[in-house]
């Protein structure tokens, strides 16, 4: 079990993490934070440093984005999770509750080693084309440095399928539970890339033993600077959380 600013992830708890792909403005992040909290989210997500395929796409608000996340945290009490892309950014993450290592950095071994020397909880996302074994070895890089607070995240992998952004490897959840004691969460948003598929895949995660889900929510998905097509509105998120909780209760019923 990993304690993230008082929120326990793993063990018998099911954690809902939500927020926009990227922090875009004070109003945007604070509004979404209040909305997702009201629907039952326990952690606020939001990218400040964004790994974008094109260098001409919005790259994130960087340090300013982290400040806005901290403001949203102060207003709502929700601990925050945001992605680090380079070791040089680490000083900006002092007050970040959960540091995300994104799919594209899962095998940035120098970054993983450095994070192993911190005592911060780390959310390690599976690489775009990484095996479960490779994901576990990356977690090992962090833990070998003495930092045992690692949460794993299945976020879909590259396959030949083109109907979805990635292919959610849902079987990774029970396989990881067999191979490791670490908590495992599922990110259905990046796995599918399509908002209407997020709810059924989040329910599948709750049914198969995931310790939580991370879902992208935007107050105006059509205008989002990043990942609008896969973002839920706050109202859609509210519905999804209700269904996910029902599935989790049924799946864990004694
Ligand atoms: C994200 O969570 O914002 C993200 C970029 O995800 P991934 O690294 O899984 O693509
Ligand atoms: Mn995103």
XYZ file of N, CA and C and ligand atoms in Angstrom:
773
model
N 0.842 -1.188 0.000
C 0.000 0.000 0.000
C 0.882 1.244 0.000
N 0.526 2.188 -0.828
C 1.308 3.428 -0.923
C 0.448 4.583 -0.420
N 1.008 5.359 0.489
C 0.301 6.506 1.055
C 0.663 7.751 0.259
N -0.336 8.325 -0.390
C -0.108 9.539 -1.183
C -0.821 10.703 -0.497
N -0.079 11.439 0.284
C -0.658 12.590 0.988
C -1.884 12.216 1.803
N -1.833 11.019 2.425
C -2.951 10.594 3.272
C -3.956 9.699 2.549
N -3.859 9.611 1.229
C -4.742 8.724 0.462
C -4.023 7.401 0.256
N -4.672 6.329 0.698
C -4.007 5.025 0.612
C -4.359 4.333 -0.701
N -3.313 3.975 -1.446
C -3.530 3.293 -2.723
C -2.988 1.877 -2.599
N -3.855 0.896 -2.894
C -3.490 -0.495 -2.708
C -4.206 -1.041 -1.495
N -3.896 -2.285 -1.139
C -4.620 -2.923 -0.044
C -6.073 -3.068 -0.464
N -6.974 -2.768 0.418
C -8.396 -2.926 0.091
C -9.038 -1.654 -0.439
N -8.216 -0.693 -0.847
C -8.801 0.582 -1.278
C -8.853 0.699 -2.793
N -9.872 1.373 -3.298
C -9.961 1.650 -4.731
C -9.872 3.166 -4.911
N -8.812 3.609 -5.562
C -8.566 5.047 -5.677
C -8.993 5.579 -7.044
N -9.740 6.658 -7.021
C -10.091 7.322 -8.275
C -9.255 8.597 -8.379
N -8.458 8.653 -9.458
C -7.611 9.813 -9.733
C -8.205 10.483 -10.967
N -8.382 11.785 -10.934
C -8.989 12.438 -12.091
C -8.509 13.869 -12.237
N -8.676 14.376 -13.458
C -8.288 15.749 -13.751
C -7.968 15.855 -15.225
N -7.645 17.056 -15.664
C -7.394 17.250 -17.092
C -6.071 16.637 -17.526
N -5.945 16.439 -18.836
C -4.666 15.996 -19.366
C -3.612 17.025 -18.960
N -3.903 18.296 -19.254
C -2.943 19.363 -18.977
C -3.570 20.470 -18.151
N -2.752 21.073 -17.312
C -3.168 22.292 -16.618
C -3.144 23.408 -17.666
N -4.255 24.132 -17.786
C -4.347 25.172 -18.830
C -4.494 26.572 -18.270
N -5.129 26.704 -17.114
C -5.318 28.019 -16.480
C -5.763 27.781 -15.048
N -5.719 28.836 -14.260
C -6.145 28.737 -12.868
C -7.620 28.330 -12.786
N -8.448 29.014 -13.586
C -9.892 28.722 -13.535
C -10.150 27.271 -13.941
N -9.487 26.825 -15.009
C -9.720 25.462 -15.514
C -9.369 24.415 -14.458
N -8.177 24.486 -13.887
C -7.751 23.417 -12.976
C -8.540 23.468 -11.670
N -8.835 24.683 -11.191
C -9.581 24.780 -9.924
C -11.025 24.306 -10.095
N -11.628 24.622 -11.241
C -12.996 24.167 -11.519
C -13.053 22.641 -11.620
N -12.164 22.079 -12.417
C -12.175 20.625 -12.588
C -11.887 19.938 -11.251
N -10.957 20.503 -10.475
C -10.615 19.900 -9.183
C -11.842 19.825 -8.278
N -12.585 20.917 -8.209
C -13.780 20.934 -7.344
C -14.809 19.928 -7.863
N -14.969 19.876 -9.194
C -15.949 18.951 -9.782
C -15.591 17.489 -9.520
N -14.331 17.118 -9.769
C -13.981 15.694 -9.604
C -14.000 15.293 -8.128
N -13.667 16.251 -7.268
C -13.732 15.951 -5.829
C -15.185 15.655 -5.430
N -16.104 16.469 -5.917
C -17.525 16.277 -5.592
C -18.017 14.907 -6.076
N -17.398 14.396 -7.133
C -17.813 13.084 -7.671
C -17.075 11.917 -7.025
N -16.152 12.211 -6.122
C -15.493 11.121 -5.399
C -14.038 10.871 -5.737
N -13.429 11.727 -6.553
C -11.996 11.544 -6.826
C -11.204 11.821 -5.555
N -10.140 11.061 -5.368
C -9.321 11.223 -4.164
C -7.997 11.923 -4.463
N -7.636 11.995 -5.751
C -6.386 12.639 -6.165
C -6.671 13.449 -7.422
N -5.970 14.571 -7.542
C -6.118 15.416 -8.732
C -4.921 15.218 -9.656
N -5.192 14.928 -10.932
C -4.117 14.833 -11.908
C -4.120 16.087 -12.788
N -3.002 16.333 -13.457
C -2.911 17.451 -14.391
C -1.469 17.548 -14.854
N -1.273 17.572 -16.164
C 0.084 17.632 -16.694
C 0.586 19.068 -16.746
N 1.801 19.271 -16.274
C 2.449 20.579 -16.376
C 3.568 20.496 -17.427
N 4.291 19.390 -17.406
C 5.298 19.107 -18.440
C 4.680 18.027 -19.336
N 4.422 18.360 -20.586
C 3.711 17.441 -21.462
C 4.603 16.822 -22.534
N 4.642 15.498 -22.593
C 5.398 14.830 -23.657
C 4.535 14.748 -24.920
N 4.663 15.697 -25.830
C 3.824 15.725 -27.031
C 4.575 15.180 -28.241
N 3.855 14.488 -29.077
C 4.470 13.914 -30.274
C 5.053 15.008 -31.168
N 4.308 16.094 -31.326
C 4.794 17.200 -32.163
C 5.383 18.311 -31.294
N 6.540 18.837 -31.692
C 7.119 19.941 -30.923
C 6.317 21.232 -31.066
N 5.356 21.246 -32.007
C 4.547 22.454 -32.208
C 3.246 22.400 -31.431
N 2.974 21.253 -30.762
C 1.779 21.168 -29.913
C 2.072 21.816 -28.563
N 1.010 22.168 -27.842
C 1.111 22.747 -26.499
C 1.996 21.865 -25.615
N 3.012 22.455 -25.028
C 4.015 21.691 -24.275
C 3.767 21.699 -22.763
N 2.695 22.368 -22.347
C 2.394 22.422 -20.919
C 2.836 23.745 -20.311
N 2.289 24.043 -19.128
C 2.599 25.322 -18.464
C 3.855 25.227 -17.592
N 4.436 24.031 -17.553
C 5.693 23.790 -16.839
C 5.591 24.247 -15.375
N 6.569 24.957 -14.860
C 6.571 25.334 -13.434
C 5.306 26.071 -13.018
N 4.808 26.900 -13.903
C 3.571 27.653 -13.611
C 2.397 26.692 -13.428
N 2.406 25.602 -14.196
C 1.353 24.595 -14.087
C 1.385 23.901 -12.730
N 2.585 23.650 -12.225
C 2.700 23.017 -10.901
C 2.164 23.964 -9.825
N 2.465 25.246 -9.982
C 1.932 26.232 -9.008
C 0.406 26.222 -9.005
N -0.187 26.130 -10.189
C -1.655 26.130 -10.266
C -2.240 24.846 -9.672
N -1.530 23.730 -9.852
C -1.979 22.474 -9.231
C -1.957 22.617 -7.708
N -0.909 23.252 -7.199
C -0.800 23.439 -5.747
C -1.913 24.360 -5.238
N -2.301 25.297 -6.074
C -3.407 26.174 -5.703
C -4.712 25.373 -5.644
N -4.913 24.514 -6.641
C -6.120 23.670 -6.659
C -6.121 22.721 -5.461
N -4.924 22.264 -5.088
C -4.802 21.387 -3.914
C -5.187 22.164 -2.642
N -4.693 23.393 -2.545
C -5.003 24.208 -1.361
C -6.509 24.452 -1.261
N -7.164 24.614 -2.408
C -8.603 24.898 -2.401
C -9.444 23.670 -2.102
N -9.014 22.502 -2.576
C -9.862 21.306 -2.468
C -9.361 20.285 -1.445
N -8.081 20.368 -1.104
C -7.509 19.363 -0.206
C -7.082 18.101 -0.943
N -7.266 18.051 -2.269
C -6.881 16.850 -3.017
C -5.367 16.817 -3.235
N -4.695 15.706 -2.872
C -3.276 15.560 -3.236
C -3.151 15.551 -4.768
N -1.979 15.919 -5.262
C -1.822 16.060 -6.715
C -0.792 15.091 -7.306
N -1.054 14.714 -8.563
C -0.122 13.879 -9.319
C 0.160 14.578 -10.641
N 1.458 14.675 -10.978
C 1.839 15.301 -12.234
C 3.146 14.693 -12.734
N 3.327 14.790 -14.058
C 4.435 14.070 -14.703
C 5.756 14.841 -14.711
N 6.822 14.110 -14.416
C 8.179 14.650 -14.541
C 8.762 14.108 -15.853
N 9.461 14.964 -16.600
C 10.035 14.480 -17.866
C 11.548 14.421 -17.843
N 12.144 15.131 -16.860
C 13.602 15.177 -16.828
C 14.062 15.410 -15.384
N 15.220 14.845 -15.062
C 15.761 14.979 -13.704
C 15.881 16.441 -13.290
N 16.215 17.308 -14.244
C 16.439 18.727 -13.928
C 15.185 19.397 -13.355
N 14.016 18.775 -13.584
C 12.760 19.376 -13.102
C 12.451 19.011 -11.648
N 13.222 18.075 -11.089
C 12.917 17.532 -9.756
C 12.709 18.597 -8.663
N 13.527 19.658 -8.604
C 13.306 20.660 -7.550
C 11.896 21.274 -7.578
N 11.270 21.292 -8.748
C 9.917 21.858 -8.856
C 8.858 20.919 -8.277
N 9.257 19.664 -7.984
C 8.300 18.638 -7.543
C 8.277 18.441 -6.023
N 8.937 19.339 -5.284
C 9.006 19.229 -3.820
C 7.648 19.026 -3.161
N 6.662 19.781 -3.624
C 5.343 19.724 -2.976
C 4.337 18.860 -3.737
N 4.821 18.190 -4.784
C 3.942 17.290 -5.541
C 3.810 15.982 -4.742
N 2.587 15.495 -4.580
C 2.369 14.319 -3.725
C 2.759 13.017 -4.399
N 2.496 12.925 -5.699
C 2.774 11.690 -6.444
C 3.412 12.090 -7.770
N 4.635 11.638 -7.993
C 5.353 12.002 -9.220
C 5.094 10.937 -10.283
N 4.582 11.379 -11.428
C 4.305 10.435 -12.521
C 5.497 10.333 -13.466
N 5.846 9.081 -13.770
C 6.796 8.826 -14.858
C 5.935 8.311 -15.998
N 5.878 9.042 -17.085
C 4.991 8.701 -18.184
C 5.516 7.542 -19.019
N 4.633 7.068 -19.904
C 4.954 5.921 -20.754
C 6.266 6.130 -21.510
N 6.448 7.365 -22.004
C 7.635 7.627 -22.833
C 8.937 7.657 -22.039
N 8.833 7.714 -20.737
C 10.032 7.756 -19.891
C 10.209 6.501 -19.044
N 9.374 5.478 -19.322
C 9.435 4.292 -18.458
C 10.816 3.665 -18.423
N 11.564 3.820 -19.492
C 12.928 3.260 -19.490
C 14.003 4.350 -19.510
N 13.680 5.502 -18.954
C 14.694 6.541 -18.758
C 15.389 6.179 -17.440
N 16.365 5.294 -17.551
C 16.938 4.675 -16.352
C 17.601 5.669 -15.411
N 18.228 6.709 -15.949
C 18.862 7.707 -15.068
C 17.796 8.447 -14.250
N 16.663 8.743 -14.897
C 15.556 9.394 -14.182
C 15.029 8.459 -13.086
N 14.848 7.188 -13.430
C 14.328 6.211 -12.458
C 15.274 6.082 -11.259
N 16.579 6.052 -11.542
C 17.565 5.931 -10.444
C 17.470 7.130 -9.511
N 17.366 8.318 -10.106
C 17.286 9.543 -9.309
C 16.014 9.536 -8.446
N 14.907 9.078 -9.021
C 13.654 9.026 -8.257
C 13.743 7.973 -7.152
N 14.601 6.996 -7.353
C 14.831 5.988 -6.320
C 15.522 6.565 -5.095
N 16.189 7.675 -5.295
C 16.871 8.319 -4.168
C 15.973 9.303 -3.434
N 14.774 9.568 -3.993
C 13.835 10.431 -3.284
C 12.985 9.542 -2.381
N 12.168 10.158 -1.571
C 11.216 9.402 -0.754
C 9.800 9.804 -1.136
N 9.640 10.072 -2.421
C 8.337 10.476 -2.952
C 7.633 9.273 -3.570
N 6.310 9.155 -3.400
C 5.581 8.121 -4.132
C 5.702 8.375 -5.640
N 5.863 7.292 -6.397
C 6.037 7.388 -7.849
C 4.939 6.596 -8.559
N 4.324 7.212 -9.560
C 3.367 6.520 -10.420
C 4.098 6.180 -11.712
N 4.344 4.904 -11.920
C 5.123 4.458 -13.081
C 4.182 3.875 -14.132
N 4.118 4.562 -15.288
C 3.225 4.101 -16.349
C 3.971 3.151 -17.291
N 3.220 2.179 -17.784
C 3.817 1.194 -18.701
C 4.168 1.861 -20.041
N 5.322 1.531 -20.582
C 5.752 2.084 -21.867
C 4.839 1.660 -23.007
N 4.865 2.435 -24.068
C 3.999 2.194 -25.230
C 4.175 0.793 -25.813
N 5.386 0.292 -25.751
C 5.680 -1.028 -26.323
C 6.541 -1.826 -25.353
N 6.164 -1.765 -24.082
C 6.953 -2.457 -23.058
C 6.225 -3.689 -22.546
N 6.982 -4.706 -22.237
C 6.390 -5.908 -21.660
C 6.175 -5.678 -20.158
N 5.410 -6.573 -19.568
C 5.165 -6.508 -18.125
C 6.496 -6.674 -17.376
N 7.319 -7.558 -17.900
C 8.633 -7.796 -17.298
C 9.472 -6.499 -17.301
N 9.435 -5.797 -18.411
C 10.189 -4.531 -18.500
C 9.633 -3.482 -17.544
N 8.300 -3.441 -17.400
C 7.685 -2.507 -16.449
C 8.189 -2.805 -15.037
N 8.224 -4.087 -14.708
C 8.681 -4.472 -13.364
C 10.159 -4.149 -13.148
N 10.955 -4.295 -14.189
C 12.381 -3.958 -14.062
C 12.557 -2.453 -13.847
N 11.703 -1.664 -14.494
C 11.771 -0.207 -14.293
C 11.385 0.151 -12.858
N 10.360 -0.545 -12.336
C 9.983 -0.323 -10.933
C 11.158 -0.688 -10.030
N 11.859 -1.744 -10.422
C 13.009 -2.217 -9.657
C 14.114 -1.144 -9.589
N 14.298 -0.427 -10.691
C 15.283 0.670 -10.706
C 14.984 1.688 -9.612
N 13.692 1.996 -9.429
C 13.304 2.980 -8.407
C 13.509 2.369 -7.017
N 13.061 1.141 -6.858
C 13.106 0.513 -5.527
C 14.526 0.164 -5.101
N 15.393 -0.118 -6.088
C 16.784 -0.453 -5.755
C 17.480 0.721 -5.084
N 16.989 1.933 -5.320
C 17.566 3.122 -4.690
C 17.031 3.345 -3.286
N 16.087 2.498 -2.867
C 15.558 2.617 -1.508
C 14.153 3.212 -1.441
N 13.595 3.558 -2.591
C 12.240 4.113 -2.594
C 11.245 3.016 -2.976
N 10.518 2.527 -1.979
C 9.613 1.400 -2.234
C 8.191 1.855 -2.576
N 7.987 3.161 -2.612
C 6.622 3.660 -2.839
C 6.312 3.809 -4.325
N 6.085 2.685 -4.976
C 5.832 2.696 -6.419
C 4.430 2.156 -6.708
N 3.711 2.875 -7.552
C 2.398 2.431 -8.026
C 2.540 2.201 -9.531
N 2.049 1.062 -10.016
C 2.160 0.749 -11.441
C 0.878 1.150 -12.169
N 1.024 1.546 -13.423
C -0.163 1.938 -14.195
C -0.173 1.309 -15.584
N -1.225 0.519 -15.836
C -1.463 -0.022 -17.179
C -2.230 1.050 -17.955
N -1.686 1.490 -19.098
C -2.303 2.586 -19.861
C -2.444 2.251 -21.342
N -2.442 0.937 -21.624
C -2.586 0.534 -23.019
C -1.239 0.443 -23.704
N -1.161 -0.475 -24.647
C 0.080 -0.692 -25.392
C -0.202 -0.600 -26.886
N 0.835 -0.399 -27.664
C 0.721 -0.327 -29.123
C 0.476 -1.718 -29.692
N -0.566 -1.841 -30.488
C -0.788 -3.089 -31.223
C -1.137 -2.714 -32.662
N -1.536 -3.699 -33.460
C -1.944 -3.417 -34.843
C -3.322 -2.791 -34.912
N -4.060 -2.785 -33.791
C -5.418 -2.262 -33.772
C -5.428 -0.742 -33.955
N -6.329 -0.251 -34.811
C -6.386 1.198 -35.046
C -7.697 1.841 -34.579
N -8.667 1.023 -34.109
C -9.944 1.597 -33.666
C -9.797 2.324 -32.339
N -8.760 1.988 -31.590
C -8.500 2.658 -30.323
C -7.069 3.200 -30.358
N -6.803 4.224 -29.525
C -5.477 4.864 -29.525
C -4.387 3.854 -29.174
N -4.688 3.032 -28.172
C -3.809 1.928 -27.760
C -4.714 0.734 -27.500
N -4.153 -0.360 -27.064
C -4.961 -1.524 -26.693
C -4.789 -1.733 -25.195
N -5.897 -1.628 -24.452
C -5.800 -1.820 -23.000
C -5.499 -3.286 -22.710
N -4.353 -3.528 -22.115
C -3.988 -4.899 -21.751
C -4.544 -5.146 -20.354
N -5.832 -5.477 -20.312
C -6.499 -5.618 -19.013
C -5.941 -6.810 -18.230
N -5.439 -7.809 -18.954
C -4.892 -8.973 -18.240
C -3.600 -8.615 -17.509
N -3.016 -7.472 -17.845
C -1.811 -7.045 -17.114
C -2.119 -6.868 -15.624
N -3.371 -6.522 -15.311
C -3.708 -6.266 -13.899
C -3.558 -7.539 -13.053
N -4.293 -8.623 -13.391
C -4.077 -9.839 -12.581
C -2.664 -10.407 -12.708
N -2.053 -10.269 -13.884
C -0.679 -10.780 -14.031
C 0.256 -10.014 -13.087
N 0.130 -8.691 -13.061
C 0.993 -7.898 -12.165
C 0.734 -8.252 -10.701
N -0.534 -8.489 -10.363
C -0.830 -8.862 -8.973
C -0.184 -10.201 -8.604
N -0.037 -11.062 -9.597
C 0.640 -12.346 -9.330
C 2.141 -12.146 -9.134
N 2.698 -11.185 -9.886
C 4.154 -11.039 -9.922
C 4.725 -10.051 -8.911
N 3.877 -9.153 -8.400
C 4.402 -8.117 -7.517
C 3.387 -7.745 -6.443
N 3.899 -7.174 -5.354
C 3.025 -6.698 -4.284
C 2.591 -5.258 -4.533
N 3.134 -4.618 -5.576
C 2.872 -3.191 -5.795
C 1.422 -2.937 -6.230
N 0.853 -1.801 -5.827
C -0.494 -1.462 -6.296
C -0.496 -1.242 -7.812
N -1.633 -1.582 -8.429
C -1.764 -1.463 -9.888
C -3.028 -0.661 -10.203
N -2.861 0.410 -10.967
C -4.038 1.160 -11.406
C -4.126 1.110 -12.931
N -5.305 1.490 -13.436
C -5.538 1.475 -14.886
C -5.907 2.883 -15.349
N -5.342 3.294 -16.478
C -5.675 4.573 -17.116
C -6.445 4.258 -18.404
N -7.797 4.244 -18.319
C -8.581 3.897 -19.502
C -8.591 5.020 -20.540
N -8.252 6.243 -20.133
C -8.316 7.387 -21.050
C -7.260 7.271 -22.141
N -5.991 7.093 -21.735
C -4.932 6.958 -22.734
C -4.996 5.594 -23.434
N -5.553 4.603 -22.749
C -5.663 3.281 -23.355
C -6.584 3.320 -24.582
N -7.717 4.025 -24.457
C -8.716 4.024 -25.534
C -8.598 5.225 -26.457
N -8.363 6.392 -25.869
C -8.296 7.614 -26.667
C -9.655 8.155 -27.082
N -10.721 7.513 -26.618
C -12.078 7.891 -27.025
C -12.951 7.945 -25.764
N -13.579 9.100 -25.534
C -14.294 9.317 -24.273
C -15.346 8.237 -23.986
N -16.115 7.826 -25.013
C -17.221 6.891 -24.743
C -16.729 5.502 -24.327
N -15.458 5.207 -24.559
C -14.923 3.892 -24.170
C -14.318 3.905 -22.762
N -14.199 5.089 -22.196
C -13.530 5.202 -20.896
C -14.335 4.499 -19.797
N -15.657 4.726 -19.798
C -16.476 4.121 -18.737
C -16.440 2.587 -18.749
N -16.713 1.944 -19.890
C -16.661 0.469 -19.850
C -15.282 -0.071 -19.460
N -14.211 0.600 -19.884
C -12.877 0.093 -19.536
C -12.547 0.363 -18.063
N -13.061 1.448 -17.515
C -12.866 1.714 -16.080
C -13.618 0.662 -15.261
N -14.791 0.278 -15.747
C -15.564 -0.764 -15.050
C -14.824 -2.104 -15.131
N -14.214 -2.364 -16.285
C -13.438 -3.610 -16.430
C -12.271 -3.617 -15.446
N -11.643 -2.453 -15.268
C -10.512 -2.348 -14.331
C -10.975 -2.678 -12.915
N -12.128 -2.123 -12.539
C -12.651 -2.366 -11.190
C -13.022 -3.832 -11.010
N -13.442 -4.473 -12.100
C -13.868 -5.875 -12.016
C -12.690 -6.834 -11.903
N -11.541 -6.437 -12.432
C -10.442 -7.410 -12.518
C -9.358 -7.188 -11.462
N -9.651 -6.376 -10.446
C -8.724 -6.285 -9.320
C -7.798 -5.079 -9.314
N -8.020 -4.110 -10.204
C -7.176 -2.902 -10.164
C -7.388 -2.187 -8.831
N -6.348 -1.489 -8.382
C -6.429 -0.742 -7.127
C -6.914 0.687 -7.339
N -7.252 0.999 -8.583
C -7.765 2.332 -8.860
C -7.757 2.611 -10.346
N -8.279 3.775 -10.692
C -8.262 4.217 -12.093
C -7.823 5.674 -12.135
N -7.218 6.047 -13.263
C -6.884 7.455 -13.494
C -7.608 7.880 -14.766
N -8.457 8.897 -14.642
C -9.350 9.283 -15.735
C -9.195 10.763 -16.069
N -9.096 11.065 -17.365
C -8.989 12.471 -17.774
C -10.371 13.122 -17.845
N -10.479 14.267 -17.165
C -11.738 15.019 -17.100
C -11.437 16.478 -17.446
N -12.253 17.050 -18.324
C -12.051 18.449 -18.724
C -13.390 19.176 -18.684
N -13.382 20.436 -18.242
C -14.657 21.168 -18.160
C -15.221 21.515 -19.544
N -14.359 21.468 -20.571
C -14.831 21.715 -21.940
C -13.947 20.903 -22.912
N -14.216 19.581 -22.996
C -13.339 18.707 -23.793
C -13.085 19.212 -25.219
N -14.097 19.833 -25.838
C -13.945 20.292 -27.227
C -12.863 21.360 -27.350
N -12.597 22.050 -26.253
C -11.623 23.141 -26.287
C -10.300 22.773 -25.592
N -10.173 21.515 -25.173
C -8.973 21.104 -24.423
C -7.719 21.282 -25.280
N -6.633 21.706 -24.653
C -5.376 21.909 -25.386
C -4.666 20.589 -25.648
N -5.126 19.523 -24.972
C -4.496 18.213 -25.150
C -5.501 17.123 -24.784
N -5.615 16.103 -25.636
C -6.432 14.920 -25.338
C -7.918 15.180 -25.085
N -8.472 16.189 -25.755
C -9.913 16.443 -25.639
C -10.785 15.230 -26.011
N -10.481 14.542 -27.127
C -11.372 13.435 -27.556
C -11.535 12.315 -26.527
N -10.566 12.178 -25.616
C -10.667 11.102 -24.616
C -11.097 11.626 -23.249
N -11.341 12.930 -23.171
C -11.676 13.527 -21.868
C -13.171 13.473 -21.592
N -13.537 13.110 -20.359
C -14.931 13.113 -19.936
C -15.295 14.500 -19.438
N -16.572 14.860 -19.573
C -17.053 16.073 -18.917
C -17.223 15.725 -17.433
N -17.301 16.732 -16.560
C -17.539 16.425 -15.135
C -18.811 15.602 -14.932
N -19.858 15.871 -15.722
C -21.114 15.115 -15.561
C -20.919 13.651 -15.971
N -20.206 13.429 -17.071
C -19.938 12.046 -17.502
C -19.079 11.324 -16.459
N -18.114 12.048 -15.912
C -17.235 11.460 -14.898
C -18.042 11.039 -13.674
N -18.973 11.877 -13.283
C -19.800 11.589 -12.114
C -20.543 10.262 -12.298
N -21.129 10.075 -13.465
C -21.835 8.831 -13.793
C -20.876 7.643 -13.764
N -19.707 7.851 -14.377
C -18.718 6.772 -14.473
C -18.267 6.321 -13.085
N -17.998 7.264 -12.197
C -17.548 6.897 -10.844
C -18.610 6.047 -10.149
N -19.864 6.423 -10.308
C -20.937 5.652 -9.662
C -20.921 4.203 -10.156
N -20.801 4.039 -11.485
C -20.823 2.683 -12.042
C -19.578 1.892 -11.633
N -18.435 2.555 -11.645
C -17.180 1.887 -11.282
C -17.247 1.413 -9.826
N -17.796 2.243 -8.968
C -17.894 1.865 -7.547
C -18.813 0.677 -7.349
N -19.900 0.632 -8.144
C -20.817 -0.505 -8.042
C -20.128 -1.799 -8.483
N -19.357 -1.693 -9.560
C -18.637 -2.877 -10.050
C -17.608 -3.321 -9.016
N -16.878 -2.354 -8.454
C -15.854 -2.703 -7.463
C -16.486 -3.403 -6.252
N -17.635 -2.871 -5.806
C -18.310 -3.475 -4.644
C -18.732 -4.902 -4.969
N -19.268 -5.111 -6.175
C -19.710 -6.462 -6.557
C -18.520 -7.417 -6.667
N -17.430 -6.913 -7.203
C -16.263 -7.787 -7.429
C -15.549 -8.159 -6.136
N -15.694 -7.333 -5.111
C -14.958 -7.589 -3.866
C -15.869 -8.108 -2.750
N -17.147 -8.304 -3.091
C -18.131 -8.786 -2.128
C -17.695 -10.137 -1.573
N -17.837 -10.307 -0.260
C -17.430 -11.596 0.368
C -18.502 -12.650 0.186
C -0.530 11.419 -19.138
O -0.949 10.713 -18.220
O -0.757 12.623 -19.211
C 0.283 10.811 -20.205
C 1.019 11.560 -21.032
O 0.150 9.489 -20.269
P 1.103 8.382 -20.937
O 2.482 8.664 -20.445
O 0.526 7.115 -20.428
O 0.956 8.545 -22.421
Mn -3.408 12.962 -21.758
